[in-house]
mmCIF file of C-alpha atoms in Angstrom:
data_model
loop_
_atom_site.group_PDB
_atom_site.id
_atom_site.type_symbol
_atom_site.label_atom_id
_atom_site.label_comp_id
_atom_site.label_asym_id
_atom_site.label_seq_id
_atom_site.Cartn_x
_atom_site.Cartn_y
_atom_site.Cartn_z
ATOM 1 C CA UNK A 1 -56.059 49.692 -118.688
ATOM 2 C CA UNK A 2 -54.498 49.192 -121.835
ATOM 3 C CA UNK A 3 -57.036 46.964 -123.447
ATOM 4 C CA UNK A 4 -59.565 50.011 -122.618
ATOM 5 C CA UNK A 5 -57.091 52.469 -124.343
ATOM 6 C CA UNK A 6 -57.997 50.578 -127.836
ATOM 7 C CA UNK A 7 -61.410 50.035 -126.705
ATOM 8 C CA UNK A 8 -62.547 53.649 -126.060
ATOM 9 C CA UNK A 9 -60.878 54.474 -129.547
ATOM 10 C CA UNK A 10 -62.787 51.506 -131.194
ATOM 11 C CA UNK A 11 -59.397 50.347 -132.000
ATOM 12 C CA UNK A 12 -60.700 46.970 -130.902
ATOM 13 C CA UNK A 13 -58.726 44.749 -133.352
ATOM 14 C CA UNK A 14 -55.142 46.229 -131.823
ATOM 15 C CA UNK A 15 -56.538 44.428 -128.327
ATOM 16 C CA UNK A 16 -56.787 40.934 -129.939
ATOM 17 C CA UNK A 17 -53.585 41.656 -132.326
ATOM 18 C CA UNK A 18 -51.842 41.255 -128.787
ATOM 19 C CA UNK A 19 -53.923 38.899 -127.415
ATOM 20 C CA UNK A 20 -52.963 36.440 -130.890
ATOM 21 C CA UNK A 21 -49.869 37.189 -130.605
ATOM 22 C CA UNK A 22 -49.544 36.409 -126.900
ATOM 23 C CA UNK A 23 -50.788 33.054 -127.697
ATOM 24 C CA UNK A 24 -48.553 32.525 -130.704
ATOM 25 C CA UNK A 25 -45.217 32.957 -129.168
ATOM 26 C CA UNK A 26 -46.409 31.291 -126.174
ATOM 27 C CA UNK A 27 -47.221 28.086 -127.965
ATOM 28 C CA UNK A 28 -43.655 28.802 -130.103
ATOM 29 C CA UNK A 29 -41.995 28.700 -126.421
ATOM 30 C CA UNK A 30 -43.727 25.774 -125.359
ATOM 31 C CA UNK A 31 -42.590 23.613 -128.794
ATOM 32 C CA UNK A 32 -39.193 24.966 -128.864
ATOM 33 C CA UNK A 33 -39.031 23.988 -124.768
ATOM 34 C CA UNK A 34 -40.533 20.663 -125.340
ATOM 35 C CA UNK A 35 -38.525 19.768 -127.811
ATOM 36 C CA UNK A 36 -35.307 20.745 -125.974
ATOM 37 C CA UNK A 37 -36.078 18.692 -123.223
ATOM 38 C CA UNK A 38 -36.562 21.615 -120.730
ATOM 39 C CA UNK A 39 -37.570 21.886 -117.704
ATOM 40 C CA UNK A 40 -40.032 24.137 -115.269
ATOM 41 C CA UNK A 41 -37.801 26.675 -114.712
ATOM 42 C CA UNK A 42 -37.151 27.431 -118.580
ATOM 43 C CA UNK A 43 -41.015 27.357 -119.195
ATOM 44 C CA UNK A 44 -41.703 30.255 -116.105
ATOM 45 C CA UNK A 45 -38.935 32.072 -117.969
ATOM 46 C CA UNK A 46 -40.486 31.713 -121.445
ATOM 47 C CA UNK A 47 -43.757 32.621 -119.777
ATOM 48 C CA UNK A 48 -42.261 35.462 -118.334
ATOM 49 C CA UNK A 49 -40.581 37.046 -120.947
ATOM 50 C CA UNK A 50 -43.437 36.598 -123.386
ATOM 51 C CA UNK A 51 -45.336 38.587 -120.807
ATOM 52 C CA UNK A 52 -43.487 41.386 -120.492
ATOM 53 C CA UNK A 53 -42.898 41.690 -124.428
ATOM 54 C CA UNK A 54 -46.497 41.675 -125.046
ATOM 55 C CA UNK A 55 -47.310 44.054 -121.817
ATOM 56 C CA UNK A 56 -44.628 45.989 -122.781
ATOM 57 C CA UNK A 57 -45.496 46.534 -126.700
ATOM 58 C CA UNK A 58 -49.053 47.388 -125.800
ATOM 59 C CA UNK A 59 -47.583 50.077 -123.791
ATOM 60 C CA UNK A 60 -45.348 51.712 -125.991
ATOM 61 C CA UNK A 61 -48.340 51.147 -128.828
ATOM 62 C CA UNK A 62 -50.921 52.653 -126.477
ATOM 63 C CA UNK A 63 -48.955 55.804 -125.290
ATOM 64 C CA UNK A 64 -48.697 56.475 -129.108
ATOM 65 C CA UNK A 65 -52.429 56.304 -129.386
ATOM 66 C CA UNK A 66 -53.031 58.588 -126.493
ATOM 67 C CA UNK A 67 -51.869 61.754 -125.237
ATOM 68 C CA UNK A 68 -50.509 61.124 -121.123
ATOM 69 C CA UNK A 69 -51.057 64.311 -119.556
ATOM 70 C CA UNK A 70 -48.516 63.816 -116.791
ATOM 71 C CA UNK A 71 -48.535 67.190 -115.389
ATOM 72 C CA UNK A 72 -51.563 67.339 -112.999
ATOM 73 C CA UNK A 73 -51.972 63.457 -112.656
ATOM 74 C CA UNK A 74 -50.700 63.326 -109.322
ATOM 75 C CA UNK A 75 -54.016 64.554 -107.776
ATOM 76 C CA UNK A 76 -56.063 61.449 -109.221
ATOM 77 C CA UNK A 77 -53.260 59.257 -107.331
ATOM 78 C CA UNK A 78 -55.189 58.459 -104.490
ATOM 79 C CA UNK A 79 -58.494 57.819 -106.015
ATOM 80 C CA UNK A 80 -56.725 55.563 -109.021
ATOM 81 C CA UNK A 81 -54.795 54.149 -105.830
ATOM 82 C CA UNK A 82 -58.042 53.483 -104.489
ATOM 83 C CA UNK A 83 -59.968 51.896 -107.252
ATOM 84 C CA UNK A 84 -57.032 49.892 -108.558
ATOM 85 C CA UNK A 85 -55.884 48.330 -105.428
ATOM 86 C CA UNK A 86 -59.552 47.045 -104.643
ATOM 87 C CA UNK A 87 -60.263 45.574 -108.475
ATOM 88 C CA UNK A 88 -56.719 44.182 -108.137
ATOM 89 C CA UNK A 89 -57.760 42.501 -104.976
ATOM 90 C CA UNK A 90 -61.001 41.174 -106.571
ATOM 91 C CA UNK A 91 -58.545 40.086 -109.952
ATOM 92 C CA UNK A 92 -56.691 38.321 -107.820
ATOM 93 C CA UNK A 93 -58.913 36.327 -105.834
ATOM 94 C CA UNK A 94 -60.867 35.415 -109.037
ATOM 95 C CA UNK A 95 -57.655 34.302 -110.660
ATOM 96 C CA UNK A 96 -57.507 32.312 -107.535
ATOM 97 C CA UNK A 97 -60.603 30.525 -107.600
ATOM 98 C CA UNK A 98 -60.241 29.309 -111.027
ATOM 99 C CA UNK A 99 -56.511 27.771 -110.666
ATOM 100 C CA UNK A 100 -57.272 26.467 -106.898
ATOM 101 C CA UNK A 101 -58.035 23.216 -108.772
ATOM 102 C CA UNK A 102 -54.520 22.783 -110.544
ATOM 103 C CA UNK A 103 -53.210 23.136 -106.844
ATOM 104 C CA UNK A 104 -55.712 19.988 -105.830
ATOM 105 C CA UNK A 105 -54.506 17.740 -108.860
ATOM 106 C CA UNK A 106 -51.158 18.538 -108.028
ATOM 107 C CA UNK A 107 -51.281 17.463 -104.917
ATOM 108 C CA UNK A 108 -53.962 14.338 -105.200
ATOM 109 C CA UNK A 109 -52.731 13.176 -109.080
ATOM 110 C CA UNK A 110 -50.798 10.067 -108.577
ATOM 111 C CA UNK A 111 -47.971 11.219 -110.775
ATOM 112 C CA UNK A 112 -46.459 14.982 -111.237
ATOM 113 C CA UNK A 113 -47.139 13.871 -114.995
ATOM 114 C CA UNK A 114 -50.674 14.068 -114.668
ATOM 115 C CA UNK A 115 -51.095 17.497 -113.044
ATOM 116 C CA UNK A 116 -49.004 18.575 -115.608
ATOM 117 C CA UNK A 117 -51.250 17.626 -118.328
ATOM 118 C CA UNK A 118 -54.246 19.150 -116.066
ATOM 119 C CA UNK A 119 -52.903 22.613 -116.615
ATOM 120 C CA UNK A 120 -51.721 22.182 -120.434
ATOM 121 C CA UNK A 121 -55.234 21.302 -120.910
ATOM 122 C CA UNK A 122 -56.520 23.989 -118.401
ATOM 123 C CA UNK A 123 -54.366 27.109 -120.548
ATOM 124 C CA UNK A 124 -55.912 25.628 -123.761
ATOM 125 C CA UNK A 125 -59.291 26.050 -122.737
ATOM 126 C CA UNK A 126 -58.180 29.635 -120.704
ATOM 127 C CA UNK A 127 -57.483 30.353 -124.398
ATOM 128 C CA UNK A 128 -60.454 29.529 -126.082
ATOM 129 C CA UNK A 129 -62.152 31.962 -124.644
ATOM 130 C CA UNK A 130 -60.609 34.490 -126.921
ATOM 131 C CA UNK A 131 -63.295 34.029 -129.707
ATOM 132 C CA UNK A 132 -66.281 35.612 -127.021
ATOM 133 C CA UNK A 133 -64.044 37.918 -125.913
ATOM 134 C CA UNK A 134 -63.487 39.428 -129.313
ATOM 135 C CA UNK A 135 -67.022 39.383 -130.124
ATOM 136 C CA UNK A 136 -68.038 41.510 -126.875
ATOM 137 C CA UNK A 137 -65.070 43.251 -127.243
ATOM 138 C CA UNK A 138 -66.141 44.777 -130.813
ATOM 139 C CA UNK A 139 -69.845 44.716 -129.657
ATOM 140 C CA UNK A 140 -70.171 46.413 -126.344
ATOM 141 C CA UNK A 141 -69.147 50.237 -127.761
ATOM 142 C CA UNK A 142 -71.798 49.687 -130.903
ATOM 143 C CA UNK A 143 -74.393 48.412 -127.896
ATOM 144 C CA UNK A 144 -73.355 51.352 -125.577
ATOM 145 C CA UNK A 145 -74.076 54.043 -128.588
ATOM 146 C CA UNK A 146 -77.776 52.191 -128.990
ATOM 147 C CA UNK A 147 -78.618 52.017 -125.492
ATOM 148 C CA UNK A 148 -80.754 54.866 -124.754
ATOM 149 C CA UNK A 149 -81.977 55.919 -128.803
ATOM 150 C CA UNK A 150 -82.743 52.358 -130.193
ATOM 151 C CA UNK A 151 -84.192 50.062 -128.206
ATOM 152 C CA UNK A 152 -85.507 47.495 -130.254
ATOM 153 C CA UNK A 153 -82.208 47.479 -132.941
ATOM 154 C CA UNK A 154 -79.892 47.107 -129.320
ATOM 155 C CA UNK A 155 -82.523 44.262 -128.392
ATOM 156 C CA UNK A 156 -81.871 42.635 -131.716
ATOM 157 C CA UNK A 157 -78.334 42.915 -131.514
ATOM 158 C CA UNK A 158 -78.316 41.247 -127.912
ATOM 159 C CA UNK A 159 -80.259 38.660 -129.006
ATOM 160 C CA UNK A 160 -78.386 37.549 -132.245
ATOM 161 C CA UNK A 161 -74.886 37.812 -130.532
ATOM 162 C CA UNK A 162 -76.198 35.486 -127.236
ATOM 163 C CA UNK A 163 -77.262 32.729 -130.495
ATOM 164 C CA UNK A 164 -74.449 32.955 -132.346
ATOM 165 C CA UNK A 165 -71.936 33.038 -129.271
ATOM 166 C CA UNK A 166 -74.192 29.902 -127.998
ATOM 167 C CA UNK A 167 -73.793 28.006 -131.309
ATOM 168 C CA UNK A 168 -69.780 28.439 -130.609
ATOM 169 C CA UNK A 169 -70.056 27.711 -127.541
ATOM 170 C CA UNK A 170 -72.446 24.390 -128.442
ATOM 171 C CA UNK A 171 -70.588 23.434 -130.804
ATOM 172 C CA UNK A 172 -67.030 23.477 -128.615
#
């Protein structure tokens, strides 16, 4: 919900800001960890707390973007209930699908080692998809305003994007 708050006010560069610097003091944790000789437990914690300073910054930065109109709200409860619990059930099992692997390493690597490499590897590439993201990210509000008036310049615009996010994608 945040992410759309920048979004609707084309203020998509504040969504990747957080999304960079999610990944930046992530990867600080994980050196400073490593290096320490931690263990799990301190890398769920770093994991945590970089989660909730990120979530919680793009809160505070989003309320000052937008006015809350609290008063009233409590009528769209049940239909925000409604929505929200059933795209949270659909997050969820998504996020599922794509980690159920990690669970099978773990359990058929020969060494703890290994799966632990599997999902080091696995967050990288999670990551990389941060380059399409902020391409459709900036391009779907300029596609939405051509939609209906200009066919042929939205076709265009389509069409060059899908190349140059294949090229990335090709050349990853």
């Amino acid at each position: 919900m945040l992410r759309m708050v920048f979004q609707l006010h084309v203020r998509n560069h504040m969504a990747v800001v957080f999304t960079t610097a999610n990944s930046v003091i992530w990867a600080g944790s994980v050196i400073a960890i490593a290096a320490l000789g931690g263990g799990l437990v301190p890398f769920a914690l770093a994991f945590a707390a970089t989660a909730i300073a990120i979530q919680g910054a793009m809160a505070l930065v989003a309320l000052n973007t937008i006015h809350v109109r609290w008063r009233g709200a409590r009528a769209f409860w049940p239909t925000l209930a409604r929505v929200g619990i059933s795209v949270g059930i659909a997050s969820a099992l998504t996020f599922s699908y794509g980690r159920i692997d990690q669970i099978l390493v773990y359990e058929l690597a020969p060494h703890a080692s290994e799966a632990g490499l599997y999902a080091a590897m696995y967050k990288i590439l999670d990551n990389a998809g941060f380059v399409p993201i902020a391409v459709m990210t900036t391009l779907f509000p300029i596609m939405a305003g051509l939609f209906p008036a200009e066919p042929e310049r939205l076709h265009r615009l389509v069409q060059t994007a899908i190349d140059y996010l294949t090229m990335i994608s090709l050349g990853a």
